[in-house]
Amino acid sequence: MTDHVKQLIHGGRVLTAGRLGGEHADVLIEDDTILAVLPAGESVSDDARRIDATNRLLIPGLVNAHTHGVVNLSKALGDRWSLELLLNAYPWTAGGRTLEHKYLSAFIGAVEMVRKGCTACYDLVAELPAPSVEGIDAVARAYNDAGMRAVIAPMMADVSFYRAIPGLLDAIPSPLRERAAAISLNPFDVTLATCRQLLDKWSWDRDQLRPALGPTIPHHCTDAFIIGCRDLAREHGIGVQMHVAESKVQAVVGMQRYGATLVGHLDNLRLLAPNFTAAHAIWLDDDDIGRLADAGASVAHNPGSNLRLGSGLAATRKLRDRGVTFGIGTDGCISSDNLNMFEAMRMAAFGSRVQGPDPRQWLSAAETFEAATIGGARALGMEGRIGQIAPGHKADVVFLDLTSINYVPLNEPLLHKVFCEDGTGIDRVMVGGKMLVQDGRVIGIDMGKLANEANAAVARLAQVNADARAFVQALEPVVLDYCVGLARQPYPVQRWCGHAHP
Ligand SMILES: [Zn+2]
């Protein structure tokens, strides 16, 4: 008599690192972990529950290296926003949330990700005005209830957006200026005390949910705050993720403020390390890329967000070739709408191809797949645990239906998966041996009920945030002009298409 539960996924084809041909194989699972990948039909376990995967392509659950669960209630709110206009809008789009809103918002994102074949993510949770133990716990509960894995980091700053950009406050006319100037964030020691409390109290299973720290953007954080995050993360053996050089405005401001690149500044603060992930990392020079690589740091590449916000194209080939751990993210839905890792993969591959004429420099399907699985696993600090269908890894498996239109006719499975699949071919999704999606539907989720709850929450938030909305919309033209002016200043690297950006 054993307490262990064995399952055998049989009859399918397996596409994972080292098996990029998608050959037939069976997958033996014990409890939440993969025991073996066996030659097709060679079942060794009579006591295993059998799961038929005939006409299915099995891939590891995709890993989303960067998202923001708290803004899933702000889906489809802004159109032609640059990053700076998006940050300006945050008091409206991320403000006024109760604990229930935070839970619901994260839950909506988890449902979408799981439905679309993503089984783990790195979530930077923005809470206004300040991070809270209860807020992060609500987000953790949402991921737990959805059955997904997540690294959850409070997204934090101790300098307001309006003060972070030199000269911006002065450009704002009265009385808006006084109101923008009055926005003050908690001093860093108060925020760090909250983080310490959060880490001391963390009771979630760290295989599923683990904490991290998210000082949001270098110049939105004082040096003392960044150093405090660095030391606290090392003390607790957890990750740090930060938006780094996402926009040209940030790169220009970094140079103004520090006399150094943003990566150079973070290196001076000794933040760069294997537990560090730079989200976006677009406006980097070769020295920056070398510093990230030498430190063993990761990059979370978010091509959908970078295209939508006009942030630029990350130097994906250089990052990869220089040895920077490279994962792919969707970013939050406020900047790239859906949380679809299949789409993010496609855009990562395609975005690499408008950067030069030599196809040998483009991201291949295999490299893109690796980034969305193993690369993401490394960025989450879960390497060797997720991102592969291999012994010792968690049984996080996506079943793609080879009779769906995305695979008709079937040629190279890897190319179908990276270039044809859009999530509509997903039949089942398993996390830790437990089926969360069946026949393309998230098990146990009443979508009508979820939509009603979300729409009620949005109606409430529209009331609560009406004043914040009017305020940020009044500021928008000033922020727009000022930041476009900064973005037109010379900078040594160019990450927009074309020779000159008008
Ligand atoms: Zn982000």
PDB file of C-alpha atoms in Angstrom, residues 67-75 93 96-113 123 125-127 134-146 148 333 339 445-462:
ATOM      1  CA  THR A  67       3.547  40.320 -15.488  1.00  0.00           C
ATOM      2  CA  HIS A  68       1.442  42.477 -13.158  1.00  0.00           C
ATOM      3  CA  GLY A  69      -1.627  40.732 -11.745  1.00  0.00           C
ATOM      4  CA  VAL A  70      -3.103  43.780 -10.085  1.00  0.00           C
ATOM      5  CA  VAL A  71      -3.869  45.558 -13.363  1.00  0.00           C
ATOM      6  CA  ASN A  72      -5.930  42.776 -14.934  1.00  0.00           C
ATOM      7  CA  LEU A  73      -9.020  44.797 -14.000  1.00  0.00           C
ATOM      8  CA  SER A  74      -7.650  47.593 -16.214  1.00  0.00           C
ATOM      9  CA  LYS A  75      -7.671  45.568 -19.414  1.00  0.00           C
ATOM     10  CA  THR A  93      -5.628  52.290 -13.535  1.00  0.00           C
ATOM     11  CA  GLY A  96      -8.478  52.326  -5.242  1.00  0.00           C
ATOM     12  CA  ARG A  97      -8.272  48.577  -4.974  1.00  0.00           C
ATOM     13  CA  THR A  98      -9.605  46.676  -1.977  1.00  0.00           C
ATOM     14  CA  LEU A  99      -8.156  43.310  -1.002  1.00  0.00           C
ATOM     15  CA  GLU A 100     -11.023  41.676  -2.889  1.00  0.00           C
ATOM     16  CA  HIS A 101     -10.091  43.634  -6.022  1.00  0.00           C
ATOM     17  CA  LYS A 102      -6.467  42.570  -5.701  1.00  0.00           C
ATOM     18  CA  TYR A 103      -7.490  38.952  -5.354  1.00  0.00           C
ATOM     19  CA  LEU A 104      -9.949  39.128  -8.240  1.00  0.00           C
ATOM     20  CA  SER A 105      -7.519  40.917 -10.551  1.00  0.00           C
ATOM     21  CA  ALA A 106      -4.749  38.375  -9.947  1.00  0.00           C
ATOM     22  CA  PHE A 107      -7.226  35.518 -10.271  1.00  0.00           C
ATOM     23  CA  ILE A 108      -8.433  36.758 -13.676  1.00  0.00           C
ATOM     24  CA  GLY A 109      -4.814  36.805 -14.879  1.00  0.00           C
ATOM     25  CA  ALA A 110      -4.134  33.333 -13.491  1.00  0.00           C
ATOM     26  CA  VAL A 111      -7.229  31.944 -15.225  1.00  0.00           C
ATOM     27  CA  GLU A 112      -6.138  33.489 -18.515  1.00  0.00           C
ATOM     28  CA  MET A 113      -2.565  32.274 -18.227  1.00  0.00           C
ATOM     29  CA  ASP A 123       4.259  38.842 -10.845  1.00  0.00           C
ATOM     30  CA  VAL A 125       2.324  43.479  -7.669  1.00  0.00           C
ATOM     31  CA  ALA A 126       1.663  47.225  -7.693  1.00  0.00           C
ATOM     32  CA  GLU A 127      -0.290  48.401  -4.663  1.00  0.00           C
ATOM     33  CA  GLU A 134      -2.410  41.577   3.195  1.00  0.00           C
ATOM     34  CA  GLY A 135      -2.387  42.690  -0.447  1.00  0.00           C
ATOM     35  CA  ILE A 136       0.414  40.336  -1.408  1.00  0.00           C
ATOM     36  CA  ASP A 137      -1.308  37.568   0.510  1.00  0.00           C
ATOM     37  CA  ALA A 138      -4.527  38.194  -1.452  1.00  0.00           C
ATOM     38  CA  VAL A 139      -2.587  37.829  -4.701  1.00  0.00           C
ATOM     39  CA  ALA A 140      -0.916  34.646  -3.453  1.00  0.00           C
ATOM     40  CA  ARG A 141      -4.337  33.248  -2.542  1.00  0.00           C
ATOM     41  CA  ALA A 142      -5.560  33.972  -6.061  1.00  0.00           C
ATOM     42  CA  TYR A 143      -2.702  32.037  -7.647  1.00  0.00           C
ATOM     43  CA  ASN A 144      -3.140  29.248  -5.142  1.00  0.00           C
ATOM     44  CA  ASP A 145      -6.858  28.981  -5.861  1.00  0.00           C
ATOM     45  CA  ALA A 146      -6.154  28.945  -9.596  1.00  0.00           C
ATOM     46  CA  MET A 148      -0.744  28.126 -10.795  1.00  0.00           C
ATOM     47  CA  CYS A 333      -2.466  43.412 -19.592  1.00  0.00           C
ATOM     48  CA  LEU A 339      -1.442  37.208 -21.207  1.00  0.00           C
ATOM     49  CA  ILE A 445     -14.500  28.247 -13.320  1.00  0.00           C
ATOM     50  CA  ASP A 446     -17.884  29.759 -14.113  1.00  0.00           C
ATOM     51  CA  MET A 447     -16.863  32.386 -16.670  1.00  0.00           C
ATOM     52  CA  GLY A 448     -20.251  34.125 -16.505  1.00  0.00           C
ATOM     53  CA  LYS A 449     -19.896  34.541 -12.751  1.00  0.00           C
ATOM     54  CA  LEU A 450     -16.295  35.717 -13.074  1.00  0.00           C
ATOM     55  CA  ALA A 451     -17.308  38.264 -15.721  1.00  0.00           C
ATOM     56  CA  ASN A 452     -20.116  39.572 -13.491  1.00  0.00           C
ATOM     57  CA  GLU A 453     -17.748  39.944 -10.550  1.00  0.00           C
ATOM     58  CA  ALA A 454     -15.131  41.666 -12.699  1.00  0.00           C
ATOM     59  CA  ASN A 455     -17.642  44.048 -14.273  1.00  0.00           C
ATOM     60  CA  ALA A 456     -19.055  44.961 -10.869  1.00  0.00           C
ATOM     61  CA  ALA A 457     -15.533  45.612  -9.590  1.00  0.00           C
ATOM     62  CA  VAL A 458     -14.713  47.770 -12.598  1.00  0.00           C
ATOM     63  CA  ALA A 459     -17.916  49.807 -12.149  1.00  0.00           C
ATOM     64  CA  ARG A 460     -17.006  50.387  -8.506  1.00  0.00           C
ATOM     65  CA  LEU A 461     -13.405  51.311  -9.353  1.00  0.00           C
ATOM     66  CA  ALA A 462     -14.602  53.766 -12.004  1.00  0.00           C
TER      67      ALA A 462
END
